[in-house]
mmCIF file of C-alpha atoms and ligand atoms in Angstrom:
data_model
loop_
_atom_site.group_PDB
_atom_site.id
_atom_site.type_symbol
_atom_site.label_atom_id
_atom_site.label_comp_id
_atom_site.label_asym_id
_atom_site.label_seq_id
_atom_site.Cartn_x
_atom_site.Cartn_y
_atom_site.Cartn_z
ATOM 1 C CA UNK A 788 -209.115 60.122 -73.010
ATOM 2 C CA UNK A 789 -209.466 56.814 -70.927
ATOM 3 C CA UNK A 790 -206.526 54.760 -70.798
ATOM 4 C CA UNK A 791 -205.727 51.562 -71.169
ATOM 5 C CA UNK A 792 -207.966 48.799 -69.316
ATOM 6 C CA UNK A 793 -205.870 46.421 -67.699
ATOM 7 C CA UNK A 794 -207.581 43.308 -65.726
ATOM 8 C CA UNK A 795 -205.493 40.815 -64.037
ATOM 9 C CA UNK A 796 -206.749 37.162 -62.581
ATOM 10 C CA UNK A 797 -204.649 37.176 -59.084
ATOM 11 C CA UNK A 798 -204.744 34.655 -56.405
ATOM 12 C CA UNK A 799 -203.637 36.206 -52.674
ATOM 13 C CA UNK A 800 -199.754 36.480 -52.045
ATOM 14 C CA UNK A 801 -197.913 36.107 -54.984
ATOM 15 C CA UNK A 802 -201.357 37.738 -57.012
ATOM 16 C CA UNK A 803 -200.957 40.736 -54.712
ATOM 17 C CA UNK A 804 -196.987 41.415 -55.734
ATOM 18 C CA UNK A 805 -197.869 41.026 -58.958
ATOM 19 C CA UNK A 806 -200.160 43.563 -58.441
ATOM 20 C CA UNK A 807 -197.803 46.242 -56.887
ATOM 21 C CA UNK A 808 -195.881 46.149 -60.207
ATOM 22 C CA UNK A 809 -199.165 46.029 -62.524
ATOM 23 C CA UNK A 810 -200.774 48.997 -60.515
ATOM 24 C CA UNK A 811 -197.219 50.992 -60.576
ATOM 25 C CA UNK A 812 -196.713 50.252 -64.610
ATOM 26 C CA UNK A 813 -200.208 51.506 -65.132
ATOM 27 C CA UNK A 814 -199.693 54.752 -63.067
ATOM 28 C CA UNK A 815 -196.888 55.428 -65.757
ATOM 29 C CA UNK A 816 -198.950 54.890 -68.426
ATOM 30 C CA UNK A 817 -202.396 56.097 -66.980
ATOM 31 C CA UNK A 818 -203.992 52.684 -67.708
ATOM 32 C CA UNK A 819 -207.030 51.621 -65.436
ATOM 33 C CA UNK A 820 -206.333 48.496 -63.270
ATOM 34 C CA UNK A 821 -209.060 45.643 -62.574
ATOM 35 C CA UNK A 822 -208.012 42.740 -60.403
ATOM 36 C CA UNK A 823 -210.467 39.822 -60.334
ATOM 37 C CA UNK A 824 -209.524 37.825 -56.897
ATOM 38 C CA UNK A 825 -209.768 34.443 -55.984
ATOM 39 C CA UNK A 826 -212.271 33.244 -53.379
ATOM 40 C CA UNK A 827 -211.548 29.900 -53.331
ATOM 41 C CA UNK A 828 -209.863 30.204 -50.311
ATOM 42 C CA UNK A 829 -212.478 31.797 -48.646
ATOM 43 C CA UNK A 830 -213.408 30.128 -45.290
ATOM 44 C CA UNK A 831 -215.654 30.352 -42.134
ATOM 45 C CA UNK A 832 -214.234 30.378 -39.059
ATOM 46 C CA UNK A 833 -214.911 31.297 -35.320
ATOM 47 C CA UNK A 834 -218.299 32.488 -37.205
ATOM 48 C CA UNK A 835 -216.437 35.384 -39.232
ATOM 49 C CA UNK A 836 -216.383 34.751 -43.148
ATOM 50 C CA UNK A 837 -212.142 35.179 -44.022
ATOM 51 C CA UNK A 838 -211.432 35.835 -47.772
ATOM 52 C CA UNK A 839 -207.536 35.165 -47.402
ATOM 53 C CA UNK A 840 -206.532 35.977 -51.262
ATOM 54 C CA UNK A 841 -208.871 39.315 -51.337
ATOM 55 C CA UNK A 842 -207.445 40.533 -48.187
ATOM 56 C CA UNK A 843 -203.666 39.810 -48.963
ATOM 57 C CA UNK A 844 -204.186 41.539 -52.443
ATOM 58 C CA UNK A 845 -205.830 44.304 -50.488
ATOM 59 C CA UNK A 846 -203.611 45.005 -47.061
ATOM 60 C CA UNK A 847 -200.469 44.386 -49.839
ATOM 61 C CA UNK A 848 -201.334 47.114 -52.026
ATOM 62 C CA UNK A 849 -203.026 49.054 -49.150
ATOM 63 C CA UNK A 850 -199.620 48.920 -47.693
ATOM 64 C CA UNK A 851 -201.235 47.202 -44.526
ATOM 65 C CA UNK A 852 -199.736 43.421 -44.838
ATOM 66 C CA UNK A 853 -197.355 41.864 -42.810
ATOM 67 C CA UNK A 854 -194.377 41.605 -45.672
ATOM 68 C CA UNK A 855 -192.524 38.632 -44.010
ATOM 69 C CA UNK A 856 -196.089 36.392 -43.807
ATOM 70 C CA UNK A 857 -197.849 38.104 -47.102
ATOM 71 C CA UNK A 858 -201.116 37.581 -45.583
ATOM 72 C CA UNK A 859 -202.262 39.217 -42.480
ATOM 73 C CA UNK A 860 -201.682 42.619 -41.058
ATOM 74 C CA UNK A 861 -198.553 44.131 -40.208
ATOM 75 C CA UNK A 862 -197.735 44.813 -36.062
ATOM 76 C CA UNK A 863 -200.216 42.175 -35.397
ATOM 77 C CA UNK A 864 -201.347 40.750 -32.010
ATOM 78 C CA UNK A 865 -202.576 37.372 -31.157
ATOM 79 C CA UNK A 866 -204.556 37.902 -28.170
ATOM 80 C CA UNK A 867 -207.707 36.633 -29.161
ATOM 81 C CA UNK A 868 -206.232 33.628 -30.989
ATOM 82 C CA UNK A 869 -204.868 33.082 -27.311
ATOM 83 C CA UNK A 870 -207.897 33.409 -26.006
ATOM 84 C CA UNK A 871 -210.261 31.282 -28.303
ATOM 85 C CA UNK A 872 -207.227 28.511 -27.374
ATOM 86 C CA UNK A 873 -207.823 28.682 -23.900
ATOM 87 C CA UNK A 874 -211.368 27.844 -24.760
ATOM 88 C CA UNK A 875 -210.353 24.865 -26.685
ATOM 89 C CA UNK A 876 -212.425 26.790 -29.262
ATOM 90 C CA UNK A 877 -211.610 24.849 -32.605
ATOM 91 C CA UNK A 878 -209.603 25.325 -35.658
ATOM 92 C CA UNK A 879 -206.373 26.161 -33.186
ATOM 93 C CA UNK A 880 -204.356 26.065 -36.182
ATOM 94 C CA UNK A 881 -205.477 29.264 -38.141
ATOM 95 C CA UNK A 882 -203.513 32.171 -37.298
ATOM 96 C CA UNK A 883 -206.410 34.921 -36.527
ATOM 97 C CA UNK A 884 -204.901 38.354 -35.904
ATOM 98 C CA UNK A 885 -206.385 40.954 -33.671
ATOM 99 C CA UNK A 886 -206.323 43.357 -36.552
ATOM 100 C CA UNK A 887 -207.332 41.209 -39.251
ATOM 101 C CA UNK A 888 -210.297 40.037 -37.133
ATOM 102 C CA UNK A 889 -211.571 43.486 -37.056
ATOM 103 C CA UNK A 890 -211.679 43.402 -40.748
ATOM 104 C CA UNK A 891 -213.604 39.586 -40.857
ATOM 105 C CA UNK A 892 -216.141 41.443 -38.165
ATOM 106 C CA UNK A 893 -216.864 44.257 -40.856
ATOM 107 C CA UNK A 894 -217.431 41.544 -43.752
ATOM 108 C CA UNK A 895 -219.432 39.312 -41.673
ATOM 109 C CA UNK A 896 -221.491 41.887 -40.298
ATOM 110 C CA UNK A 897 -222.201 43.238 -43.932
ATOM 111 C CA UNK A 898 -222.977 39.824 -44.985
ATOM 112 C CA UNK A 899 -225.481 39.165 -42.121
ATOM 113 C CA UNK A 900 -226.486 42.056 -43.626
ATOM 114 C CA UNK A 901 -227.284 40.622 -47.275
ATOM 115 C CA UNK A 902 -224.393 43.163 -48.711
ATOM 116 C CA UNK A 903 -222.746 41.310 -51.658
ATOM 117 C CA UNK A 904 -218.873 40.154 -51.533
ATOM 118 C CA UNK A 905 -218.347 43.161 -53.947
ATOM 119 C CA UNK A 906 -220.392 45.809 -52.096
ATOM 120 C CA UNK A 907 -217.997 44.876 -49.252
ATOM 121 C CA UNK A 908 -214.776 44.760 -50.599
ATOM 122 C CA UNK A 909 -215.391 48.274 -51.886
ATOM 123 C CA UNK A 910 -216.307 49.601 -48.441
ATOM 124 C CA UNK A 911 -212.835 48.138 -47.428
ATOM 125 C CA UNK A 912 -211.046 49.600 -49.566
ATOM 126 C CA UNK A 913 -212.286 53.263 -48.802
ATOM 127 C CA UNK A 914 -209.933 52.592 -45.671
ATOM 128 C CA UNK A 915 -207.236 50.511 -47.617
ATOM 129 C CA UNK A 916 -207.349 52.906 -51.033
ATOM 130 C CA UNK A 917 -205.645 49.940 -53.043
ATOM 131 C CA UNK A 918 -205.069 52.156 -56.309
ATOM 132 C CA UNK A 919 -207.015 49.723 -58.282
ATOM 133 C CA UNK A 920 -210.545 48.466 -58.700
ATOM 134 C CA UNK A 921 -210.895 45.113 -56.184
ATOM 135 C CA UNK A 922 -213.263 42.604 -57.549
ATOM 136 C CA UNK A 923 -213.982 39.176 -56.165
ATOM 137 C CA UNK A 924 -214.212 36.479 -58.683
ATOM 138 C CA UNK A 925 -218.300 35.969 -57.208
ATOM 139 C CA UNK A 926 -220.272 37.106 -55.101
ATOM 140 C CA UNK A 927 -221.755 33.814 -54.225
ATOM 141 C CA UNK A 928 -219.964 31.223 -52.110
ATOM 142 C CA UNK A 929 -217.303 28.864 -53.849
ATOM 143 C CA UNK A 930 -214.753 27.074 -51.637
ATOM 144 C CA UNK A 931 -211.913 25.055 -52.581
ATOM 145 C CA UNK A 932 -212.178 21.643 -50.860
ATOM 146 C CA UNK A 933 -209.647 18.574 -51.469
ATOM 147 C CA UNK A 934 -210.491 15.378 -51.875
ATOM 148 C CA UNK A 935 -208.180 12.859 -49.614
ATOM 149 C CA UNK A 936 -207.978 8.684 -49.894
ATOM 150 C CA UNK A 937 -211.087 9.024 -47.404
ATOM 151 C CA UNK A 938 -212.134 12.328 -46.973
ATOM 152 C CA UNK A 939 -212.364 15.998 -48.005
ATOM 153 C CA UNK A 940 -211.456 18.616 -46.174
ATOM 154 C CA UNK A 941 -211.193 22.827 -46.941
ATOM 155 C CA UNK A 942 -208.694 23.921 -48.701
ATOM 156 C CA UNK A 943 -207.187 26.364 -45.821
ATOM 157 C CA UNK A 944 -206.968 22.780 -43.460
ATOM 158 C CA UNK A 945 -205.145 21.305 -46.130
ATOM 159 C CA UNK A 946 -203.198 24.064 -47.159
ATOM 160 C CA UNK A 947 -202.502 25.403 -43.050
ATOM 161 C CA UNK A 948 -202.979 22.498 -40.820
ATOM 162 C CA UNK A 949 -201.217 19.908 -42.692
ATOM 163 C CA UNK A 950 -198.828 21.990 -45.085
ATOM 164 C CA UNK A 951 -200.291 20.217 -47.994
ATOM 165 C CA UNK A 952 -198.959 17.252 -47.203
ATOM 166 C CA UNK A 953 -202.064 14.633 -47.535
ATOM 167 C CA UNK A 954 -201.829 13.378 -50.943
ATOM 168 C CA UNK A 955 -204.724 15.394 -52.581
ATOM 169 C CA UNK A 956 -206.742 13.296 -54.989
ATOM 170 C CA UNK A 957 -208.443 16.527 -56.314
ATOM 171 C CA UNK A 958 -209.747 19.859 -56.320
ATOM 172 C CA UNK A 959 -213.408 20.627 -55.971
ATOM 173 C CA UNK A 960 -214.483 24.086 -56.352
ATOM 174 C CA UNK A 961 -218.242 23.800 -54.120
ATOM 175 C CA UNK A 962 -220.444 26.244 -55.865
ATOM 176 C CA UNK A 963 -218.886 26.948 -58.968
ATOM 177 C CA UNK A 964 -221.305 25.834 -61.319
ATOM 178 C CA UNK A 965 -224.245 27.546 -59.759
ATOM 179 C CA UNK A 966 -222.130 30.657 -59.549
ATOM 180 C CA UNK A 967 -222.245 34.022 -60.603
ATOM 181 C CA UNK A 968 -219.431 36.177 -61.882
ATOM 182 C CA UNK A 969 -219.398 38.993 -58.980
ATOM 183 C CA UNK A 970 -221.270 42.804 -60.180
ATOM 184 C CA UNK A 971 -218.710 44.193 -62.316
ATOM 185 C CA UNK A 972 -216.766 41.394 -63.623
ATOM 186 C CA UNK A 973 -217.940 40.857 -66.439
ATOM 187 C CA UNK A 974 -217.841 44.376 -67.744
ATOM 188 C CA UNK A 975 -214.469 44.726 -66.812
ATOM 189 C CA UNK A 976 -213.155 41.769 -69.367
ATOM 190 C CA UNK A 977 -215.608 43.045 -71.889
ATOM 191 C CA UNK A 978 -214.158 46.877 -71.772
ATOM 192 C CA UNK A 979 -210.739 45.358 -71.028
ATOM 193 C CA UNK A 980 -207.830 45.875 -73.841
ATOM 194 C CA UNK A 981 -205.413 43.595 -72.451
ATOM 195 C CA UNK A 982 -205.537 40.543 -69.545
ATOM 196 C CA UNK A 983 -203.234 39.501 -67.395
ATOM 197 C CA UNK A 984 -202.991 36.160 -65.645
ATOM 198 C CA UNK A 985 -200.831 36.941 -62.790
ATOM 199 C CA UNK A 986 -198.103 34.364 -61.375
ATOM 200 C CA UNK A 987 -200.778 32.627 -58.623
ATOM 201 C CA UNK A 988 -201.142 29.083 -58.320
ATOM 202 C CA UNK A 989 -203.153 27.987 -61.146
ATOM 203 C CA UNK A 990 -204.647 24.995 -59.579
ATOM 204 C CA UNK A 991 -206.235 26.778 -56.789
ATOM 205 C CA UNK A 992 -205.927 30.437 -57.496
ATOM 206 C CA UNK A 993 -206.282 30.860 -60.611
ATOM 207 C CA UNK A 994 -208.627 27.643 -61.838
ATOM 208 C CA UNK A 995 -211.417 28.273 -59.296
ATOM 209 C CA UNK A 996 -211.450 32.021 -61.181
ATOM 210 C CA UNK A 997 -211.988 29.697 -64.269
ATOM 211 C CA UNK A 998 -214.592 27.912 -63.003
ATOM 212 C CA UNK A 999 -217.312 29.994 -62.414
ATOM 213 C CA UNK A 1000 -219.224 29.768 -65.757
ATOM 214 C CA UNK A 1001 -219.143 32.845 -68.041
ATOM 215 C CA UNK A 1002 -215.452 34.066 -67.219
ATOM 216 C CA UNK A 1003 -213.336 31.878 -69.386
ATOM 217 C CA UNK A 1004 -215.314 32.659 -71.872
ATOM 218 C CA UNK A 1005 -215.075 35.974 -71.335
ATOM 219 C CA UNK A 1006 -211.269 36.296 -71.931
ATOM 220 C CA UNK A 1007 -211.465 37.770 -75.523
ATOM 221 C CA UNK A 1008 -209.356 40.594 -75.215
ATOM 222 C CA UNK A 1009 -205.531 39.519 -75.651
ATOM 223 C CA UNK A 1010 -204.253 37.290 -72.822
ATOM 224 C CA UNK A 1011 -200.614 37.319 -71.277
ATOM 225 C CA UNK A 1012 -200.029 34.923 -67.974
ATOM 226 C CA UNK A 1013 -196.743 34.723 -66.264
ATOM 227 C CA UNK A 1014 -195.484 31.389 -65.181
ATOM 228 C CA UNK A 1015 -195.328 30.949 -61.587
ATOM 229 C CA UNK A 1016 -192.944 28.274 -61.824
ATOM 230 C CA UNK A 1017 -189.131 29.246 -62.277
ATOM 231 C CA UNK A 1018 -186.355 26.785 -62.714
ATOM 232 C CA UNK A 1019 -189.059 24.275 -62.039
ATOM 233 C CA UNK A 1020 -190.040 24.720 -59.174
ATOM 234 C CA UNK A 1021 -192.789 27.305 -57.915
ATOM 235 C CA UNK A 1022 -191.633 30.683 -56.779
ATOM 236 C CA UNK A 1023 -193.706 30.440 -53.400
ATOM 237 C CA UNK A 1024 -196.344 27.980 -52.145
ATOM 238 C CA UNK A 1025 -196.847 25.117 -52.430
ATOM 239 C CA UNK A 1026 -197.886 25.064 -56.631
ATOM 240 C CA UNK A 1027 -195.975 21.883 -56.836
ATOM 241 C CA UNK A 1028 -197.735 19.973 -54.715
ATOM 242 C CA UNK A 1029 -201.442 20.660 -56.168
ATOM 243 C CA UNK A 1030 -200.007 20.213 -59.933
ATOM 244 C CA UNK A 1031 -198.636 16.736 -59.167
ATOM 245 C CA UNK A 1032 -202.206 16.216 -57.829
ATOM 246 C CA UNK A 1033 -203.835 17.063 -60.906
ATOM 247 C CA UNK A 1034 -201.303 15.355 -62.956
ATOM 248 C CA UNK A 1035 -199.581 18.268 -64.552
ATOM 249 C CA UNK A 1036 -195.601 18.461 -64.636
ATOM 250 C CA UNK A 1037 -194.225 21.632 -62.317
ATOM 251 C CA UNK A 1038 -192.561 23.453 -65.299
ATOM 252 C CA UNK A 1039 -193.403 26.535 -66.852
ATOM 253 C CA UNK A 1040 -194.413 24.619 -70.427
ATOM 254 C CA UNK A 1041 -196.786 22.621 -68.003
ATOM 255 C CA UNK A 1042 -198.642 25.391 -66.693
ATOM 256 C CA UNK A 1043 -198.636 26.919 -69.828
ATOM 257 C CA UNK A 1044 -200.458 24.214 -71.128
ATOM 258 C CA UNK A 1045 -203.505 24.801 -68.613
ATOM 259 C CA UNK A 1046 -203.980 27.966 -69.938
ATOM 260 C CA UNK A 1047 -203.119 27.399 -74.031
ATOM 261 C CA UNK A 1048 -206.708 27.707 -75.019
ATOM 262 C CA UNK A 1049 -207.091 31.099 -73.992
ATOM 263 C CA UNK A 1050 -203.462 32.542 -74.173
ATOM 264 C CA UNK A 1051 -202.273 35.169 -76.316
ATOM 265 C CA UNK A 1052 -198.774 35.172 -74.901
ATOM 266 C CA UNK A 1053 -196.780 33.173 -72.003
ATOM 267 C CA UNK A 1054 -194.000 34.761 -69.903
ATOM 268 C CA UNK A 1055 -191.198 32.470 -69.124
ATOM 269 C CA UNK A 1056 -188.223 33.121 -67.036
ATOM 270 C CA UNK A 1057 -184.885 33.039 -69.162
ATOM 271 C CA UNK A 1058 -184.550 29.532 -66.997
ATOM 272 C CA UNK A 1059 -187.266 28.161 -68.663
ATOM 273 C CA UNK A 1060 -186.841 29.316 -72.203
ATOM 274 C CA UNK A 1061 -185.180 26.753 -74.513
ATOM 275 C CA UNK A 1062 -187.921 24.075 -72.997
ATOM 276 C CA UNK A 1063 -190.919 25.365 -72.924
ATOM 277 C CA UNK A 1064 -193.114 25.468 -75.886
ATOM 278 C CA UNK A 1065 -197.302 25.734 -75.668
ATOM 279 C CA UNK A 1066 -198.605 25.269 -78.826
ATOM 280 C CA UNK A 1067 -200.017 28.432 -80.793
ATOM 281 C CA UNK A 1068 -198.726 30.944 -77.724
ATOM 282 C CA UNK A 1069 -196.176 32.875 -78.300
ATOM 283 C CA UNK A 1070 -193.395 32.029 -75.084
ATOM 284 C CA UNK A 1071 -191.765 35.370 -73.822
ATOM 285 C CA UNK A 1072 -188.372 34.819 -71.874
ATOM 286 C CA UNK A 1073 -188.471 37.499 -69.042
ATOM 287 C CA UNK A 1074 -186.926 37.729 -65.614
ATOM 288 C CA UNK A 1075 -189.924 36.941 -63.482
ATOM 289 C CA UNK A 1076 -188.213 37.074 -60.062
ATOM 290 C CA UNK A 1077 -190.474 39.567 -58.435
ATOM 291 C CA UNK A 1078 -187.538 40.840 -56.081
ATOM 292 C CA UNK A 1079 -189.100 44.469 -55.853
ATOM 293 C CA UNK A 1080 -191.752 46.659 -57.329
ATOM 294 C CA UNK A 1081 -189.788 48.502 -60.469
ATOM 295 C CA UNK A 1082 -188.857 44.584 -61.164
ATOM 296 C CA UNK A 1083 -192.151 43.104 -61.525
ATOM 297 C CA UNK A 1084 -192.970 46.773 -63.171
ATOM 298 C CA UNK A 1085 -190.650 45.402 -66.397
ATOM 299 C CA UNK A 1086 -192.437 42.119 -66.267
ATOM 300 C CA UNK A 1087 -195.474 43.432 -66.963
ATOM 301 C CA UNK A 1088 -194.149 46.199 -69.741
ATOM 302 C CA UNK A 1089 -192.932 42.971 -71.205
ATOM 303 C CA UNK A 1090 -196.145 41.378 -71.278
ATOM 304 C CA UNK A 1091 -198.070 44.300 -72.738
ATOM 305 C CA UNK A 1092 -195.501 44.978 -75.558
ATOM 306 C CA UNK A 1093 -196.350 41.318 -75.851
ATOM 307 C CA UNK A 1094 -199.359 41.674 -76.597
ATOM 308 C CA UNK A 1095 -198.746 45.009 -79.248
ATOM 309 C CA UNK A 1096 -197.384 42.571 -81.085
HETATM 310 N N1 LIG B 1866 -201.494 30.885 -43.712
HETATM 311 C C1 LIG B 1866 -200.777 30.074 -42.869
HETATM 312 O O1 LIG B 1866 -199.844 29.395 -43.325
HETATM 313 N N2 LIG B 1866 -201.076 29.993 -41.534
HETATM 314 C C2 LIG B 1866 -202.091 30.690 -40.978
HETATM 315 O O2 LIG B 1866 -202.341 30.572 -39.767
HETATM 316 C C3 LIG B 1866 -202.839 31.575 -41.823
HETATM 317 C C4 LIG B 1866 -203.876 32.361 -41.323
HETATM 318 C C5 LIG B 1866 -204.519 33.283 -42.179
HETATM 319 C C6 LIG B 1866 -205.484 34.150 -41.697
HETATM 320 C C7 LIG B 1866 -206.088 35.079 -42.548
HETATM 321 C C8 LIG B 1866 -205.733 35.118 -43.888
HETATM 322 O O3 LIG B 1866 -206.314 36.030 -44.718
HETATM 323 C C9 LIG B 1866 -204.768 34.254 -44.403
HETATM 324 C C10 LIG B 1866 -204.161 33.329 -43.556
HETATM 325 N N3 LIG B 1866 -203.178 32.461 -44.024
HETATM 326 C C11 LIG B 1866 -202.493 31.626 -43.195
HETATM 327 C C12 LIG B 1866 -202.792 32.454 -45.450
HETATM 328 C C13 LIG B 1866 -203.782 31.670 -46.290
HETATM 329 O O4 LIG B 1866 -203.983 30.393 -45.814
HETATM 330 C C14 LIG B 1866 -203.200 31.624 -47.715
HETATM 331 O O5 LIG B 1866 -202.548 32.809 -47.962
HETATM 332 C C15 LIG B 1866 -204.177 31.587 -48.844
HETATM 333 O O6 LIG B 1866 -205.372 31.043 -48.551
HETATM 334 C C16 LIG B 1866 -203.449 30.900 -49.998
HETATM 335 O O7 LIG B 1866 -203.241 31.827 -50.995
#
């Protein structure tokens, strides 16, 4: 008998803890895990193709990341970032690891190949084993850019370089319309019993999932998210920053409220439970501190017995 089919929308570092606890609960319960990544963030540089929130999701659960950064592998060396430096060679400011790079040289050479984003995420996680099934949102370009008083610029500039501190105007998601949902995505939410919208930014995480046409639609099986915002203020990143841009209030009710049309249910912490209300979703009060794995484990029971209801 096939257990329960859980997917899960995730972003990179606070997607990828999520997912420890997700993949951990579903191990107890012999439930299938599906995570549907981000690629927003996703980013030539130095001529390798980086995919930031699929490779934190993957070293993390792969057991490979570097816990302190949450992106990036563990024991790292810099010697090549030193040495692209001493050329001058442009961005500077992006923190390539000698170990990570060996993982953008196996994507970019697949690529060059004409191997799909999907084809190659699966042949890295032969080597990383992540427990669950690893799908990127597409496998067809779509990068986050933000629009400035006078310019745009990629998201990982914004977001690395300047610390999101340029007042962003917006969020464009290049490629989204004329994108496809990657090779297994949509079957996943169609066979899926339950979806979970993990604590990730939702502005650039979790919206450029949204975006590609076909998978917001394709949320009918019931929907829990868990609010990334505690207290608020966001548990990590800089969610703040890119709400405020798009004009939505950094509380749990406001986040909420980005996802309403699609929610079945809305974990809040405790903090956040006598003000937040999102009309016609039922709001869960639940520790969401994700201060180890059997922790965020409990969040997600919570969200499936949720969803029994
Ligand atoms: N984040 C930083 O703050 N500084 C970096 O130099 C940096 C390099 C980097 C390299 C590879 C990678 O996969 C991620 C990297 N990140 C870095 C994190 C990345 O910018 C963010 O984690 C995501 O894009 C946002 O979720």
């Amino acid at each position: 008998m096939v257990g329960m089919r859980i997917v899960v929308l995730a972003g990179g570092i606070g997607g990828a803890r999520f997912l420890l606890g997700v993949r951990e609960h579903a191990r107890s319960i012999g439930a299938e895990v599906t995570a549907i990544v981000n690629v927003g963030d996703d980013v030539w540089m130095h001529g390798l193709r980086i995919c930031p929130d699929l490779d934190s999701v993957m070293y993390t659960l792969g057991d490979g990341i570097d816990p302190g950064r949450g992106w990036g592998r563990a024991g790292e060396t810099w010697s090549v970032k030193e040495e692209l430096a001493s050329y001058g060679a442009e961005p500077t400011w992006f923190g390539l690891g000698d170990r990570d790079i060996a993982t953008h040289l196996v994507r970019s050479t697949m690529l060059a190949a004409g191997q799909p984003l999907s084809a190659i995420t699966a042949r890295l996680c032969e080597r990383w084993q992540p427990g669950i099934n690893l799908l990127p949102a597409s496998d067809d370009r779509v990068e986050t850019h933000v629009v400035l008083a006078d310019r745009a610029i990629h998201f990982q500039e914004w977001w690395v370089r300047h610390k999101a501190e340029l007042p962003a105007q917006r969020f464009v998601f290049l490629g989204a319309e004329t994108a496809t949902p990657a090779s297994g995505v949509m079957e996943a939410l169609a066979q899926a019993d339950v979806i979970l919208i993990a604590p990730s930014n939702p502005v650039v995480s979790i919206a450029p999932i949204l975006a590609i046409p076909g998978i917001k639609d394709a949320l009918k099986a019931p929907v829990a998210g868990i609010s990334p915002i505690i207290g608020g203020a966001p548990v990590r990143g800089m969610a703040d920053k890119c709400l405020s841009a798009i004009g939505v209030e950094c509380t749990a009710a406001g986040v909420g409220s980005l996802y309403a049309d699609f929610l079945t249910a809305w974990l809040v912490d405790p903090a956040d439970a006598d003000d937040t209300v999102v009309n016609g979703v039922t709001v869960v009060p639940t520790p969401l501190w994700m201060t180890d794995v059997p922790t965020t484990a409990t969040m997600v029971r919570s969200a499936l017995s949720a969803l029994e209801k």
